[in-house]
Short mmCIF file of C-alpha atoms and ligand atoms in Angstrom, two decimals:
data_model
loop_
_atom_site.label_atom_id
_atom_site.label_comp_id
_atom_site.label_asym_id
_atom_site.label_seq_id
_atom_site.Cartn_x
_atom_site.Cartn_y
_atom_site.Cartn_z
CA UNK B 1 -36.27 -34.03 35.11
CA UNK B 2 -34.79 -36.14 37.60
CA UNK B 3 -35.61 -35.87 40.81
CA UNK B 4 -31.23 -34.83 41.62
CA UNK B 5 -30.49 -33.13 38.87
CA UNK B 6 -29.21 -29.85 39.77
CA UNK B 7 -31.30 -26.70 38.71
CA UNK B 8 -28.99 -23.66 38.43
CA UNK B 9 -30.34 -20.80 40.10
CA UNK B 10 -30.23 -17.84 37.65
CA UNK B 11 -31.10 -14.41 39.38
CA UNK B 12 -33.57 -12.77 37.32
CA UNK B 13 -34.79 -9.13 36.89
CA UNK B 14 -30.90 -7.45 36.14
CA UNK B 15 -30.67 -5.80 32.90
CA UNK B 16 -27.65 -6.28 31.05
CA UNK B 17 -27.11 -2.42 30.99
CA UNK B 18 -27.02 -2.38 35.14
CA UNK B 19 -25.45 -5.56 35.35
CA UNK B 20 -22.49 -3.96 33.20
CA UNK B 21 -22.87 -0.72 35.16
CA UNK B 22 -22.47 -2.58 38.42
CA UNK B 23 -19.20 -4.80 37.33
CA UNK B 24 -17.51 -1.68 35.86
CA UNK B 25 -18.31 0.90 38.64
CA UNK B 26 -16.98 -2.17 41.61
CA UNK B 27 -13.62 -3.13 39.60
CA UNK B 28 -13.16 0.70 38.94
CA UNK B 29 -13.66 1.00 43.06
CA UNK B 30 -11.21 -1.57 43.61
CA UNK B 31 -8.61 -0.52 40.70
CA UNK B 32 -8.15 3.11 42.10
CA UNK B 33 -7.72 2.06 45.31
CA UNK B 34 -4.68 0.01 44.36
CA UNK B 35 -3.42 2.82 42.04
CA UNK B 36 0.57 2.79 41.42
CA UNK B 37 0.06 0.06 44.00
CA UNK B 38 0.30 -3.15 43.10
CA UNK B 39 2.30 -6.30 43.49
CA UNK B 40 3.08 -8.39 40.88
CA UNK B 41 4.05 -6.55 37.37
CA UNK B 42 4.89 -8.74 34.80
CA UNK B 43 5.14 -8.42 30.72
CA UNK B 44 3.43 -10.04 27.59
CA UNK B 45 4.27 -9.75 24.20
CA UNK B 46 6.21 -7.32 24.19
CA UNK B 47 8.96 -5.04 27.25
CA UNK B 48 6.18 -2.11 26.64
CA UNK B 49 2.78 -5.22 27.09
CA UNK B 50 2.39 -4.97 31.13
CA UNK B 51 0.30 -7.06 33.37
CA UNK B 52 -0.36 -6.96 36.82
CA UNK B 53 -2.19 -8.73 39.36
CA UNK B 54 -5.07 -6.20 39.78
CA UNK B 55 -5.94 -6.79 36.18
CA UNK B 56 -6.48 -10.39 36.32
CA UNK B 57 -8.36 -9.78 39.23
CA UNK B 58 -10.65 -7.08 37.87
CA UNK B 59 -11.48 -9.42 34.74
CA UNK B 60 -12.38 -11.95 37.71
CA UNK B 61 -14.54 -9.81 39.51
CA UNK B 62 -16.44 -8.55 36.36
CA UNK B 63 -16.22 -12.06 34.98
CA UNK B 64 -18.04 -13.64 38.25
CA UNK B 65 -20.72 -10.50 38.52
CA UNK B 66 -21.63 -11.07 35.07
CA UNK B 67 -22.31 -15.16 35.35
CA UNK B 68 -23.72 -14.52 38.44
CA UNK B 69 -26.56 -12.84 36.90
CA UNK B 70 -26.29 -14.40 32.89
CA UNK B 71 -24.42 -17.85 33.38
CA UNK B 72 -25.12 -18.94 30.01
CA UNK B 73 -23.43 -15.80 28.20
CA UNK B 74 -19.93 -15.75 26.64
CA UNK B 75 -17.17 -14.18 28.00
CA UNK B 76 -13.74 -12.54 26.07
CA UNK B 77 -11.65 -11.02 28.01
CA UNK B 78 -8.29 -9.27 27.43
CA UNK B 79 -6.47 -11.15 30.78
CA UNK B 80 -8.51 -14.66 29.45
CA UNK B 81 -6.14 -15.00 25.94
CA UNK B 82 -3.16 -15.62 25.38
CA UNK B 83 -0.92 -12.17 23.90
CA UNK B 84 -0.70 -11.14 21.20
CA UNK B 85 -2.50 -10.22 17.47
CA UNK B 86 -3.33 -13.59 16.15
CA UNK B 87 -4.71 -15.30 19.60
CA UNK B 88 -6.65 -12.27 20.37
CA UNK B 89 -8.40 -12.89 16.76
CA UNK B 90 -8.79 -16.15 17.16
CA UNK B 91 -9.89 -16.10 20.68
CA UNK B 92 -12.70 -13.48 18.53
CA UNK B 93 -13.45 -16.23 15.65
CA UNK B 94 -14.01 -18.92 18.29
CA UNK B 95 -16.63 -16.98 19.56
CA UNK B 96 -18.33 -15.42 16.31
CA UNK B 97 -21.29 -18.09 16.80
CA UNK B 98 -22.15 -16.93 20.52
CA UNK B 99 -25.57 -14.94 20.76
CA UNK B 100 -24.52 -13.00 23.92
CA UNK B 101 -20.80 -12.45 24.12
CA UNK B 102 -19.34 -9.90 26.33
CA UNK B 103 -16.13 -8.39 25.61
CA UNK B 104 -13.71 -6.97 28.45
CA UNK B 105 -10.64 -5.15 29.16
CA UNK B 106 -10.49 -5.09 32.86
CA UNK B 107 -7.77 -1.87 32.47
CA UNK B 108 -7.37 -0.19 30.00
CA UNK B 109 -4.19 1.83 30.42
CA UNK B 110 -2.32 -0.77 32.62
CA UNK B 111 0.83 1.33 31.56
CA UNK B 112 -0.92 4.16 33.17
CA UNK B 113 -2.06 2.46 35.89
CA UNK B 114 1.29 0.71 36.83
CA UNK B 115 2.98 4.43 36.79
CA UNK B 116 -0.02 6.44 38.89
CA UNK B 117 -1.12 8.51 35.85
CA UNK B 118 -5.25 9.20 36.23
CA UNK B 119 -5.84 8.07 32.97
CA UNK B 120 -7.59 4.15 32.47
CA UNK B 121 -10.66 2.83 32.57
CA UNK B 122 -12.93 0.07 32.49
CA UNK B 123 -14.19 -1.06 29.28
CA UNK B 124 -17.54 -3.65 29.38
CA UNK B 125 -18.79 -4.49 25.61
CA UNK B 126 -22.10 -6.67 25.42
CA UNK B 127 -22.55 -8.35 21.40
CA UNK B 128 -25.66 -10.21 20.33
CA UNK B 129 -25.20 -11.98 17.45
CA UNK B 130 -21.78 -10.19 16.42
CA UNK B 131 -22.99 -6.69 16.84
CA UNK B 132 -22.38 -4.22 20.07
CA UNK B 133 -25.54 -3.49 21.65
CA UNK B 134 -24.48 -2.36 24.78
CA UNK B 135 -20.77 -0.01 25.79
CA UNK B 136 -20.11 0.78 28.93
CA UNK B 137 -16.83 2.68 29.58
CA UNK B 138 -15.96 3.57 33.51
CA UNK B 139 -13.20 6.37 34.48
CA UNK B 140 -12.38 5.81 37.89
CA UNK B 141 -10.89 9.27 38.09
CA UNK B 142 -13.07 11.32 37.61
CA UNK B 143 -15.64 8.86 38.40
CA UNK B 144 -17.42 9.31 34.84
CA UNK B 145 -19.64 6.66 33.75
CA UNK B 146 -20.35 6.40 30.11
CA UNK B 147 -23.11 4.04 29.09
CA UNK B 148 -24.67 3.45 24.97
CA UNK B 149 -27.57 1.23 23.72
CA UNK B 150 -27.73 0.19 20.50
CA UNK B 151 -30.34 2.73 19.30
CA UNK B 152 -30.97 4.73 22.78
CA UNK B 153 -27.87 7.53 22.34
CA UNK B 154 -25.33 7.35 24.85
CA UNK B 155 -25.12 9.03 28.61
CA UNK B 156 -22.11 10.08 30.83
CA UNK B 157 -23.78 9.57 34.49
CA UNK B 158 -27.84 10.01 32.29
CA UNK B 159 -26.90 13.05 30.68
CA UNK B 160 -26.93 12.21 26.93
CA UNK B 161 -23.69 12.78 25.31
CA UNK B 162 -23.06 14.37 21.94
CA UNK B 163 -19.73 14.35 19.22
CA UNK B 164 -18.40 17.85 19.07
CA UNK B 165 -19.06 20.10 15.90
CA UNK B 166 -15.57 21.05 14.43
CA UNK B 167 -15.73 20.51 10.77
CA UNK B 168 -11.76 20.51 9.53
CA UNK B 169 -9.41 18.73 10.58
CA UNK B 170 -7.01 22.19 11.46
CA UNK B 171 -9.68 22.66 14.03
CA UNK B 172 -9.99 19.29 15.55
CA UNK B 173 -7.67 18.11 18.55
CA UNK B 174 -7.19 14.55 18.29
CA UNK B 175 -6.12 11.61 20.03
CA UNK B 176 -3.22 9.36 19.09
CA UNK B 177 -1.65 6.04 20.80
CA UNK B 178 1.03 3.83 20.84
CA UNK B 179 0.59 0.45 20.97
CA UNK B 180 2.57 -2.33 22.64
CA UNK B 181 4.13 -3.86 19.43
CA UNK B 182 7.08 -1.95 18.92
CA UNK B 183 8.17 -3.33 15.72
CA UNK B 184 5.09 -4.12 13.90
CA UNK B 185 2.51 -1.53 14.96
CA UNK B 186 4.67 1.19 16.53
CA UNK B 187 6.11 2.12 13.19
CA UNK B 188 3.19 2.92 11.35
CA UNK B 189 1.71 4.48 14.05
CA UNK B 190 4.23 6.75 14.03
CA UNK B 191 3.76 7.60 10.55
CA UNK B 192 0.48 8.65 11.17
CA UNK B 193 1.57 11.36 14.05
CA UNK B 194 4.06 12.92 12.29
CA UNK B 195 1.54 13.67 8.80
CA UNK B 196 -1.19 14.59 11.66
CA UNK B 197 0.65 16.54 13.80
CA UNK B 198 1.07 20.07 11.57
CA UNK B 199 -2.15 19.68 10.30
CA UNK B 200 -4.69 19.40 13.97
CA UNK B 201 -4.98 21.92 16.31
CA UNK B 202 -3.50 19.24 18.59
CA UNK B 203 -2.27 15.84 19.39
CA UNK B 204 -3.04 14.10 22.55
CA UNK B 205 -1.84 10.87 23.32
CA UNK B 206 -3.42 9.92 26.90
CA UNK B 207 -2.73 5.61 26.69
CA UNK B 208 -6.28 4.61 27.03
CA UNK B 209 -8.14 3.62 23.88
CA UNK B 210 -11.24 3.03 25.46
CA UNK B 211 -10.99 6.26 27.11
CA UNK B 212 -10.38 8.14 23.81
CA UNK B 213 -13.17 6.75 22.28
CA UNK B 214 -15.64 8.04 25.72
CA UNK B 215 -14.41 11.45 25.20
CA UNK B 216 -14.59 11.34 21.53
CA UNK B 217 -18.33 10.41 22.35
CA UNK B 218 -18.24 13.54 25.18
CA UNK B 219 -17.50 16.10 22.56
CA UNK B 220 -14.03 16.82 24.21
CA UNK B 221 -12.06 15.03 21.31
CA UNK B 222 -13.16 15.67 17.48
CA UNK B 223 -11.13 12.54 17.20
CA UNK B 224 -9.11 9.40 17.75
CA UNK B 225 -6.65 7.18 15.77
CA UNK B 226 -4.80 4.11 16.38
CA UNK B 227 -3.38 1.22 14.41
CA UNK B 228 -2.95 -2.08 16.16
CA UNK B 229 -5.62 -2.89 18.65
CA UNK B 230 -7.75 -5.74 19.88
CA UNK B 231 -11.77 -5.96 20.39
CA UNK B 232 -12.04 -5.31 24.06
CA UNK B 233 -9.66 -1.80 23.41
CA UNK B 234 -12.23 -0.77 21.15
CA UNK B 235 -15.82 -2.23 21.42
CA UNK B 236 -17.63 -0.01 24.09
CA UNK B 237 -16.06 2.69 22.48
CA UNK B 238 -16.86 1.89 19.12
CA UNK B 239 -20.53 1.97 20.32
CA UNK B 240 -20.16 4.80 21.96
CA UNK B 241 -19.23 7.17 19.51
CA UNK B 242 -21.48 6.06 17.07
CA UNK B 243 -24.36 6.60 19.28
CA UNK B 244 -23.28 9.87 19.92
CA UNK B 245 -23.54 11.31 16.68
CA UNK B 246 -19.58 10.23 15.60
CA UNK B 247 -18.12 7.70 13.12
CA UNK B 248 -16.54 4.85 13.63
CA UNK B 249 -14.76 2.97 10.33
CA UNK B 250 -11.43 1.17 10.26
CA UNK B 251 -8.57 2.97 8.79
CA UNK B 252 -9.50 2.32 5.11
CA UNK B 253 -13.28 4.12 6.11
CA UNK B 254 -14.87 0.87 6.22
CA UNK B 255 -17.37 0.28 8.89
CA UNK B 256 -16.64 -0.82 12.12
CA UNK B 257 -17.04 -4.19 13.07
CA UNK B 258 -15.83 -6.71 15.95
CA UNK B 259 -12.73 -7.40 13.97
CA UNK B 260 -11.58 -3.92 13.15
CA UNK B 261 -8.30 -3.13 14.67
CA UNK B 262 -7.21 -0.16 12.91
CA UNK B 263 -9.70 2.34 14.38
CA UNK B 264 -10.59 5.85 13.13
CA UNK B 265 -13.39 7.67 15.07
CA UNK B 266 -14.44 10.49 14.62
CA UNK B 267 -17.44 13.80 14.86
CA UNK B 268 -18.25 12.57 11.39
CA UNK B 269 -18.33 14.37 8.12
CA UNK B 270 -15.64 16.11 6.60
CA UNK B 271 -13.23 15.88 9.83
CA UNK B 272 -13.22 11.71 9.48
CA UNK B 273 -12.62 12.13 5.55
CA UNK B 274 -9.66 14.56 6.03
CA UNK B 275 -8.57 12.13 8.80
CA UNK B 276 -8.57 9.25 6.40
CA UNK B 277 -6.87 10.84 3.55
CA UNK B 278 -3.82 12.06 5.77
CA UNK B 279 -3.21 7.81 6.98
CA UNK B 280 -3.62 6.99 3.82
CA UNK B 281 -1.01 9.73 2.47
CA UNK B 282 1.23 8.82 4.62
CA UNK B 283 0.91 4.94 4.41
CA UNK B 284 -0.07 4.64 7.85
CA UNK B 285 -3.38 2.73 7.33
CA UNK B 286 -1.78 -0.52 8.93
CA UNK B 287 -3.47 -2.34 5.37
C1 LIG U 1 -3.59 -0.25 25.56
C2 LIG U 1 -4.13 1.14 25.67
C3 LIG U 1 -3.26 2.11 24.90
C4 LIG U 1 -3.14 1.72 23.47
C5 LIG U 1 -2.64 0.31 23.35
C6 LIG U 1 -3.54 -0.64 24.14
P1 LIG U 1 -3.94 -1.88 27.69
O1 LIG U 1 -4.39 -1.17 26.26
O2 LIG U 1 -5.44 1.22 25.17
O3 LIG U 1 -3.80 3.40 24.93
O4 LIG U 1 -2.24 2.60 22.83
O5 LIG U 1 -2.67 -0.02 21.99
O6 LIG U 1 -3.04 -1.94 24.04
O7 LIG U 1 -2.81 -2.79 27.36
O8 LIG U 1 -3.58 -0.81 28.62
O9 LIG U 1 -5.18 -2.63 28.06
CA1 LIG U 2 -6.57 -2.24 26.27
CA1 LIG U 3 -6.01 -4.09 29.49
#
């Protein structure tokens, strides 16, 4: 090595769990503090897609915390690609050959945020070799941290979390959104609420996917539907769930993977099969 070459100095010793832990419990800080309160709101691909300043800057801060301690990992995050469905996939393909890519979505629930309704989050993903092997979802409200390992169950602040144990889907109250694409998406989302609503115990529709997911994984939803999202809405929570106890397949009840956008998770078992067969009924698959 020559004698000037620069040697860059990688801090050693940080898991990737507390390294994700860290980033998502200092932009969480910094987010609530600014809630309903900040200065620059702007809109993507769509009147209902908002942006604001203190989500770029969240994806910066979590961005910088994680290179500082793993500067030769990949980074995809929502606020780093362009809108929209096909440059969020693509941004996803690029990537697919990356051993250690981490997936963000510095807020999600900007429309929340923007308004002063308690209901975002943080959402850190960590994928080795295309797989999630680390979620970590952070509610600045209630200041709940939910963290999964691949194969190590999942924790809200170390206590280990577990699905709920509702069986039918008359029993179940489950979680719904409404995605930003109001002519593609919206439609067949829609679709989906009205052939779910008479059949749940109840609907809930808070406008945080990742946050859905968390409390799917807390036992305190038997379930969660959308059609229409990207990989940093759904990753953490994906992994999450799963580890958990729940299921996690796209709308067609094929397994989830990073590409899945059309998300059913569930308790498992007969709940996520009745789930299923009602989208499917009702053409509201998104396939
Ligand atoms: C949105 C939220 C919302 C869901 C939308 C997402 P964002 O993410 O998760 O609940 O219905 O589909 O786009 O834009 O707040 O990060
Ligand atoms: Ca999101
Ligand atoms: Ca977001």
């Amino acid at each position: 090595m020559e004698s000037n070459e620069k040697v860059p100095y990688v801090l050693t010793g940080k898991s990737h769990t507390a390294v994700a832990v860290n980033a998502a419990a200092k932009a969480g800080e910094w987010i609530k503090s600014r809630l309903g309160a900040y200065g620059q709101l702007a809109t993507k691909s769509s009147e209902q897609d908002l942006v604001t300043e203190i989500d770029k800057g969240a994806e910066q801060m979590i961005r910088r915390l994680i290179l500082t301690h793993f500067p030769d990992h990949a980074i995809l995050g929502e606020e780093g690609v362009e809108p929209g469905e096909d440059a969020s996939l693509h941004a996803l393909r690029d990537a697919a050959d990356e051993e250690y890519l981490w997936i963000i979505d510095p807020i999600d629930g900007t429309t929340n945020f923007v308004h002063g309704f308690p209901f975002y989050s943080v959402s850190i993903a960590l994928a080795k070799d295309g797989e999630v092997v680390l979620g970590v979802i952070y509610d600045p409200s209630r200041d709940e941290m939910f963290v999964a390992e691949k194969n190590k169950g999942a924790y809200v602040h170390g206590a280990r979390m577990a699905v709920s144990r509702e069986e039918q889907l008359s029993q179940g109250l489950i979680a719904v959104g409404f995605p930003a694409d109001p002519v593609a998406k919206l439609p067949i989302n829609l679709r989906g609420i009205e052939a779910l609503a008479p059949k749940v115990r109840s609907l809930r529709a808070g406008g945080s996917a990742a946050l859905h997911l968390a409390n799917v994984a807390a036992g305190r939803l038997s379930g969660y539907c959308e059609v229409g999202l990207s990989v940093w809405d759904v990753a953490a929570g994906a992994l999450l769930v799963a580890e958990s106890g729940g299921q996690v397949t796209d709308t067609k009840g094929e397994a989830y993977n990073l590409e899945v956008r059309n998300i059913v998770a569930t308790n498992g078992g007969s709940l996520h099969t009745e789930l299923l067969t009602v989208l499917k009924e009702a053409n509201a698959t998104g396939f």
